[in-house]
Structures are given as structure tokens and as C-alpha cells.
Coordinates of C-alpha atoms in Angstrom, one line a residue:
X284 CA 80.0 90.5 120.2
X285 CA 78.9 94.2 119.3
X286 CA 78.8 94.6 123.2
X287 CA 82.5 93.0 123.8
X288 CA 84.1 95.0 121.3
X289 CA 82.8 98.0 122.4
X290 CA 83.5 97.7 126.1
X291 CA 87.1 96.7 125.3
X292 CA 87.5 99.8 123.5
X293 CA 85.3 102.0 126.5
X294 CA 87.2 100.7 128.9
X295 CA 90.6 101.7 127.6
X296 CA 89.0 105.0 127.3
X297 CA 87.6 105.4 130.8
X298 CA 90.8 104.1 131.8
X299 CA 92.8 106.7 130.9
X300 CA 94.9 104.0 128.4
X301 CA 93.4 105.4 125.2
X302 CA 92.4 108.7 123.9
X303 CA 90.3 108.3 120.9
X304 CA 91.6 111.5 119.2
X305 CA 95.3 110.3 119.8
X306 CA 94.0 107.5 117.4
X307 CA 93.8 110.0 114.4
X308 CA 96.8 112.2 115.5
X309 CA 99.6 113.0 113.0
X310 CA 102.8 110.2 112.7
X311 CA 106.3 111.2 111.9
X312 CA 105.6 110.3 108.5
X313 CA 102.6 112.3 108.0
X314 CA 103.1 116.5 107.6
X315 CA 103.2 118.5 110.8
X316 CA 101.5 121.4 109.3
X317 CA 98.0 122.7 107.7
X318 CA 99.4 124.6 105.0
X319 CA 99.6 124.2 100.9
X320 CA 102.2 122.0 101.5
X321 CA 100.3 120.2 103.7
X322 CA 97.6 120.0 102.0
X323 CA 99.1 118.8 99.0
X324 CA 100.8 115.9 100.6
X325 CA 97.4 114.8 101.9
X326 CA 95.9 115.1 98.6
X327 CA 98.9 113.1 96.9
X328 CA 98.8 110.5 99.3
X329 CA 94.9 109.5 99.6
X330 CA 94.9 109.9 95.7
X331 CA 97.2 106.9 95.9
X332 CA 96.1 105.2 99.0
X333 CA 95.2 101.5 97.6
X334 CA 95.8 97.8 97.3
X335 CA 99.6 98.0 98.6
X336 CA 99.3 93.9 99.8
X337 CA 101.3 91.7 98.5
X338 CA 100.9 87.6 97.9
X339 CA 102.2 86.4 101.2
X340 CA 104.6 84.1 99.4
X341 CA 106.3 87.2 97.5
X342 CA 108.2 90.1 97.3
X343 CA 106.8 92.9 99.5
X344 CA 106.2 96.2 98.8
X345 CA 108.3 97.7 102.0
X346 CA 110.3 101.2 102.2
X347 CA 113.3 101.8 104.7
X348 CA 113.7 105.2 105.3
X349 CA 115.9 107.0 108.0
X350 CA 116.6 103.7 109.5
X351 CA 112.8 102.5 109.9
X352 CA 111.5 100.1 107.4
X353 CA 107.8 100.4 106.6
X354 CA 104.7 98.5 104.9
X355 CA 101.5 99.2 103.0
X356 CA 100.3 102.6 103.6
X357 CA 103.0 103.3 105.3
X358 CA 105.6 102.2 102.8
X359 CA 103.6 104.7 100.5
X360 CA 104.3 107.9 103.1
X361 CA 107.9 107.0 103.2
X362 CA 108.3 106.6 100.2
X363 CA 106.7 110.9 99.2
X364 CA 108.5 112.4 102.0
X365 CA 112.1 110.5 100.8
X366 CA 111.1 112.1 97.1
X367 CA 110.1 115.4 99.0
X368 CA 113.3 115.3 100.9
X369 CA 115.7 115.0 97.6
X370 CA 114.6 118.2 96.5
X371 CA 111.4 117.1 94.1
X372 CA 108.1 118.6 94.3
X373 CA 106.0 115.2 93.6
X374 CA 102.9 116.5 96.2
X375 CA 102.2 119.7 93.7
X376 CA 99.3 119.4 91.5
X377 CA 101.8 120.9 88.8
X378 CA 104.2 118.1 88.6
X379 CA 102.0 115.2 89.4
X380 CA 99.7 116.1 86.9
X381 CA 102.2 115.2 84.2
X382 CA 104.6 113.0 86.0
X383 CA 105.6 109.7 83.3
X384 CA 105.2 106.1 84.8
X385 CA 108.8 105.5 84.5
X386 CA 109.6 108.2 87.3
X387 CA 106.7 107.6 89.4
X388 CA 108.5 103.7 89.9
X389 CA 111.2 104.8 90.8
X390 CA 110.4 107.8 93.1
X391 CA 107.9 105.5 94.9
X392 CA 110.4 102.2 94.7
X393 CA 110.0 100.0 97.8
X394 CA 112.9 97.7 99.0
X395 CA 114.8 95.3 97.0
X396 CA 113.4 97.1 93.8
X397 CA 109.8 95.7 94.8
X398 CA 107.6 98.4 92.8
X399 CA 104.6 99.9 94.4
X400 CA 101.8 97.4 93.1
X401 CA 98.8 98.7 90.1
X402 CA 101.4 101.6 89.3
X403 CA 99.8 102.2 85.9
X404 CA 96.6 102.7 87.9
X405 CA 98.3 105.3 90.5
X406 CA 99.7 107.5 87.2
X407 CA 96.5 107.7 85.7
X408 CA 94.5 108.4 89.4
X409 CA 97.0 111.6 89.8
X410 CA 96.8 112.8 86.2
X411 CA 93.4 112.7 86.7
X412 CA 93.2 114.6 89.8
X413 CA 95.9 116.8 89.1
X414 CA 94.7 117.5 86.1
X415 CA 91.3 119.0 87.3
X416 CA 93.1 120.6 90.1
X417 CA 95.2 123.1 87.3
X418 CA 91.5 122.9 85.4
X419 CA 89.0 123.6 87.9
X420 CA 90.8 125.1 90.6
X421 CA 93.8 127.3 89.9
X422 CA 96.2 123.7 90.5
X423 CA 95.2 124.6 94.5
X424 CA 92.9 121.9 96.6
X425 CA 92.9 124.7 99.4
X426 CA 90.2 126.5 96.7
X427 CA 88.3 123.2 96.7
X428 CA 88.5 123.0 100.5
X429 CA 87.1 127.2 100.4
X430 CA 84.0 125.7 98.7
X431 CA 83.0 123.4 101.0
X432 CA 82.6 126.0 104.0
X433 CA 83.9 123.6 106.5
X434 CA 81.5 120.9 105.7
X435 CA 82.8 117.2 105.6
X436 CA 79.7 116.0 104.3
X437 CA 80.0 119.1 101.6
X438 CA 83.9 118.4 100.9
X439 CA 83.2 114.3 100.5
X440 CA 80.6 115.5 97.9
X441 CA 83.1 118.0 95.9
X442 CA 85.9 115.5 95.8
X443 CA 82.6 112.7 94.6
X444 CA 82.0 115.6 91.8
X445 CA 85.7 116.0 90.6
X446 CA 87.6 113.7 90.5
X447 CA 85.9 109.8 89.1
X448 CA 88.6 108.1 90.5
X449 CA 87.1 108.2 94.2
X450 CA 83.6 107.9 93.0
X451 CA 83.7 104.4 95.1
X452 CA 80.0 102.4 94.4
X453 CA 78.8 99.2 93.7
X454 CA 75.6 97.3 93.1
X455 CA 74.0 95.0 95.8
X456 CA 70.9 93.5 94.7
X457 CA 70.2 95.6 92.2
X458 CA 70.4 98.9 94.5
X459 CA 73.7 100.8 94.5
X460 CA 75.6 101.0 97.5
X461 CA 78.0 104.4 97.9
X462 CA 80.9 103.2 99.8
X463 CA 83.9 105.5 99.0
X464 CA 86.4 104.9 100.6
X465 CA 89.0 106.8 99.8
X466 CA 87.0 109.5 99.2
X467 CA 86.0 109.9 103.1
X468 CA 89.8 109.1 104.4
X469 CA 90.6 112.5 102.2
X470 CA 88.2 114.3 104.5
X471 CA 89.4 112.5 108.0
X472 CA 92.8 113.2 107.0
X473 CA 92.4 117.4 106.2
X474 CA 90.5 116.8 109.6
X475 CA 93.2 115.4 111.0
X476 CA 95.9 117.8 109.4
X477 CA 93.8 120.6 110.6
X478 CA 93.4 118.7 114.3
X479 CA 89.7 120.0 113.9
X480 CA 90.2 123.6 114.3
X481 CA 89.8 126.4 111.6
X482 CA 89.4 125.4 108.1
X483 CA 88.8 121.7 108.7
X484 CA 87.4 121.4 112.3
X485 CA 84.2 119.9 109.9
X486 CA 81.3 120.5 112.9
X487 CA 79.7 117.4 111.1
X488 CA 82.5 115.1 110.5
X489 CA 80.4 112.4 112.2
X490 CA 78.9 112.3 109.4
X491 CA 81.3 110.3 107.7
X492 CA 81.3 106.1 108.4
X493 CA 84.3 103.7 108.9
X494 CA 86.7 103.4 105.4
X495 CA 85.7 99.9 104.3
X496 CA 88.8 98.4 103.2
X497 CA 90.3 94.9 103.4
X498 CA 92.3 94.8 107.0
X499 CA 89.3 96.3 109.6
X500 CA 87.4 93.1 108.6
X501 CA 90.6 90.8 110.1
X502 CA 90.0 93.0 113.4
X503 CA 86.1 92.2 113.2
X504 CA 86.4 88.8 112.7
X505 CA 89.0 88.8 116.0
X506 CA 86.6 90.3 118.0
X507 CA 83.5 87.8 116.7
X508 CA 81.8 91.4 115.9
X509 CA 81.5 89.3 112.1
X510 CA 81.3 85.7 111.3
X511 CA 81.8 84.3 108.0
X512 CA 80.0 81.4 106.6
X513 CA 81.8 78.7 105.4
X514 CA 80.8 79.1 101.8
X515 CA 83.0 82.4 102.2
X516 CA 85.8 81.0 104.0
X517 CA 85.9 78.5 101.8
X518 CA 86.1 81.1 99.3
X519 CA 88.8 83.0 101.0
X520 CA 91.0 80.1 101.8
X521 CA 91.8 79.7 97.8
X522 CA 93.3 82.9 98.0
X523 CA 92.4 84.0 94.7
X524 CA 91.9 87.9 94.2
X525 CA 88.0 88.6 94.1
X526 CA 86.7 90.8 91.5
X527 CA 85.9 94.6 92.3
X528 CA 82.1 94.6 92.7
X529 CA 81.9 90.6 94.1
X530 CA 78.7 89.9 96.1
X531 CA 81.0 88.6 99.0
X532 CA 83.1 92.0 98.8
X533 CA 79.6 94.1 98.9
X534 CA 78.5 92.1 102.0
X535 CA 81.7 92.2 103.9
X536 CA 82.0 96.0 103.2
X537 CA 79.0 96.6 104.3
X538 CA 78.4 94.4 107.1
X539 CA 81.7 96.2 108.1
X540 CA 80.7 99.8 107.8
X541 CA 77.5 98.7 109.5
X542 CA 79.4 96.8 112.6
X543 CA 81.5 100.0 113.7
X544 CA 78.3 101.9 113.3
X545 CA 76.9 99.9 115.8
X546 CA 80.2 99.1 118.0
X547 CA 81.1 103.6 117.7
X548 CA 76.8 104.3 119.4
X549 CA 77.7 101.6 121.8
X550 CA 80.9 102.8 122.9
X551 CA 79.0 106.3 123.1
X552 CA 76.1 104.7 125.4
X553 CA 78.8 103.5 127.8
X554 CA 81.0 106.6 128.0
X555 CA 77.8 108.4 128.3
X556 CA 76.5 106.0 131.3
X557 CA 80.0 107.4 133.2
X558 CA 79.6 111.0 132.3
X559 CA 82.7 110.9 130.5
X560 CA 82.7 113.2 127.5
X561 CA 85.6 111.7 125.3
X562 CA 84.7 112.2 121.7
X563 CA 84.1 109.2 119.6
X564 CA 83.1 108.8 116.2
X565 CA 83.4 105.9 113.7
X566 CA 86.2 107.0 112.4
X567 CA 88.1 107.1 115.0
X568 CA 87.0 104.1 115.4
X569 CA 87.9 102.8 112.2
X570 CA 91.7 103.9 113.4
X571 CA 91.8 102.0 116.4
X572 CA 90.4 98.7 114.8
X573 CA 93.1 99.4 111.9
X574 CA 95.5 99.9 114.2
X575 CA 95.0 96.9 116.4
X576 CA 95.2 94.9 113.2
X577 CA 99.0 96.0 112.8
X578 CA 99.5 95.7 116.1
X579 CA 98.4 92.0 116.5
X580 CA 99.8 90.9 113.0
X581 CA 100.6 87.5 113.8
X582 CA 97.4 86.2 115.5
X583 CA 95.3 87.7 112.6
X584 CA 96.7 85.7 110.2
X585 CA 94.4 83.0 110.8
X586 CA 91.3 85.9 109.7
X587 CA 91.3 85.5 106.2
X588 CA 90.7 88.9 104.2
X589 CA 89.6 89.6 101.2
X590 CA 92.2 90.4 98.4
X591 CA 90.9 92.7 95.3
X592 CA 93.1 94.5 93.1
X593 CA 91.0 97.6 92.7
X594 CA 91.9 101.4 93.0
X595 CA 89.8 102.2 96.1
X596 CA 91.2 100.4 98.9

């Protein structure tokens, strides 16, 4: 189902329906520019970009701003650029660094006075990183950035170094298996921010894989790309929230990371067999499969996904 997946995607390429880099272009929510400001908001926002579901049968974490009501990540972006808008600088290093948990909830409350979920987790995440930012780095990521002379691969391993709380890793089988996450959808989003040119065109940002997180699974599962066992749906169906670090979590992170690997060289092979040029990598990919996700809400709710409370996805 490696091959299906892939052709549907191809095929939308080579018919002019879908341009892969349109995938990973910037939203209205997202900042319009590759400057400090920029840069910060990208920082602020990956440093908090986890585990926004919600029990189905609950309150939802949701924020309606200028008339359009969003969810999960999204809710999250909304929510900064509101703040941002009211005249508070919550992206700087400065004042997120030592920002209290009661004003965090409330700058970042969603609708209905739903608060953003594991918000002790997100003050102590952007102390942290804020913290070595004014340490390390003059309270500037654009120094970090400097040091990584336009490497992904480099600037993945600086933010690995610096800051713990993207250091995303578990152990399978008694090996340990570097996953991180977050860590890698910092990089895609500078290189996204910087629409590849100058300072984070990243020649090598191939190098990074899919982000392994808990909604590109549903997508894989749609497309029969993975099948689950019915000792895990079984699992899954309880709808309890699996621990950080599960066996089942590992193997459907994995197998996920792997499956796009294989669906992004197939996708190449086919483009390649038309002599058409369109650049693909996995994660651009990874977009497009997260993407179809929200898209298709409704049917994927019979895809059961994987629900951990855990700060890296």
C-alpha cells in the first residue's frame, strides 16, 4: 500500500493539483517574515508545540480569533499572535523566560475558558529554553542559527545540545531510538520561514525524517500504508492515554517515520520516471499526510490514534 499512497500523492503532483512546497508554505497565522521577530515566534511556538488533544467527550482546547475558530496547533498560533497583537512581547526570549503560569493561562486561553492542556509543562519547556537563550546566546536564536552554518542536520544537533526539552528518545529493545520530534519541526519551520533561501535554505534539509506524532499515523492507517494488530487496536479502543516510552508508541513511531521514508523514495522514483523535477522530501511529505488528516476529519475517526500526554508531540 506503499505503492498506492505514493502514486496518489505523484499523481496530484504531475497533475499540476499539488505543489509539494505549497505544502510547507506560510498560513495566515504563521509570521510573514524571516527576521528576529520571526524567528522568535518560531522558536516560541515549536517550544510549545505538543499534546493539544482533548478527550473527545470534553471541552476542547479551540481559539476564535478575527472571526475564524481554530484547533490543536492551530489554536496554539492564534492564540501568540492575539497576545502579540495586544501589545505583549510573549515570543522574546526576555519575557518568556520568566513568564508565571498564571499569565501564560490566560494569554494562551482557548474558548469557553478551556486552558491549553499540560500548561505546567509548557512554563517550564520556555523557562528552560529561554533561559539558555539570555545564557548561551545573548537571549537571540538568530546567534544559534549563525552556528549552524546553514546546516539542518548541524542546527537539529545544537537545539539536541541546548535545550533537554527536545532531546526526544526512547528505548526499543534495549537500543535507543532518537526520534525528536519537535526538535526537527524547529528546523522545517526556520526552513520554511526562510522559504529556503539565505540563512535557512539548509542544502541538506533532506536529511531530516517525517515528525512522528500522533495524527500522521490516522492518515497511514487510511491509506493501508500501516496495519495494526488486533492486540493494539484492542489496546487503542480503551482509550486510555499510553505511557511516554510504551512499546506500542515506539513501534508506531517508528513504523511511521519508516513508512514515509519509503512512500517520499517512491514518490521520487515516479516523478523521476516523468522527468518531472518537483522537489519532494519527507517532510513535505509529512505536511501533506497531516494535512489530509484535517482535511478528512470525519472518516478518520474510525483510525484509532494513540493518545500520550507527553511534551514532544
Amino acid at each position: 500500500k506503499v505503492d498506492v499512497c505514493a502514486k496518489d500523492i505523484a499523481d496530484q503532483i504531475l497533475a499540476g493539483d499539488l505543489d509539494m512546497k505549497m505544502m510547507f508554505i506560510k498560513t495566515d497565522v504563521h509570521p510573514q517574515t524571516s527576521d528576529e521577530a520571526g524567528i522568535n515566534w518560531v522558536v516560541f511556538a515549536d517550544t510549545l508545540n505538543f499534546s493539544f488533544w482533548q478527550p473527545e467527550d470534553g471541552p476542547q482546547y479551540t481559539v476564535t480569533y478575527k472571526g475564524t475558530k481554530q484547533t490543536g496547533y492551530l489554536a496554539l498560533c492564534a492564540a501568540i499572535n492575539r497576545t502579540l497583537d495586544s501589545g505583549i512581547p510573549l515570543t522574546s526570549p526576555e519575557y518568556f523566560s520568566n513568564v508565571d503560569k498564571e499569565t501564560l493561562d490566560k494569554l494562551l486561553m482557548g474558548d469557553e475558558g478551556v486552558s491549553i492542556p499540560l500548561l505546567q509543562q509548557r512554563i517550564e519547556c520556555l523557562h528552560e529554553v529561554g533561559g539558555k537563550l539570555l545564557k548561551n546566546y545573548g537571549g537571540k536564536f538568530t546567534n544559534l542559527l549563525e552556528e549552524s552554518n546553514n546546516s539542518a542536520v548541524k542546527l537539529l544537533d545544537l537545539v539536541l545540545q541546548n535545550f533537554v526539552c527536545f532531546r526526544d528518545s526512547a528505548s526499543f529493545k534495549e537500543k535507543e531510538v532518537a526520534i525528536h520530534k519537535r526538535a526537527q519541526i524547529l528546523v522545517a519551520d526556520l526552513w520554511c520561514l526562510f522559504e529556503g533561501t539565505g540563512k535557512g535554505s539548509f542544502p541538506d534539509i533532506a536529511s531530516l525524517t517525517m515528525f512522528a506524532d500522533y495524527r500522521v499515523p490516522q492518515s497511514l492507517q487510511f491509506y493501508g500504508v500501516l496495519n495494526y494488530d488486533e492486540e493494539l487496536l484492542s489496546f487503542l479502543r480503551k482509550d486510555e492515554i499510553m505511557p511516554y516510552g510504551h512499546v506500542f508508541e515506539v513501534e508506531i513511531r517508528g513504523c511511521s517515520i519508516h513508512a514515509v521514508e519509503l512512500i517520499t523514495k517512491k514518490i521520487r522514483e515516479i516523478l523521476q520516471e516523468k522527468n518531472n523535477t518537483s522537489a519532494v522530501n519527507s517532510i513535505l511529505v509529512d505536511q501533506y499526510l497531516w494535512g489530509y488528516r484535517r482535511k478528512h476529519a470525519e472518516e478518520m475517526v474510525k483510525y484509532p490514534y494513540h493518545k500520550v500526554r507527553s511534551i514532544y508531540y
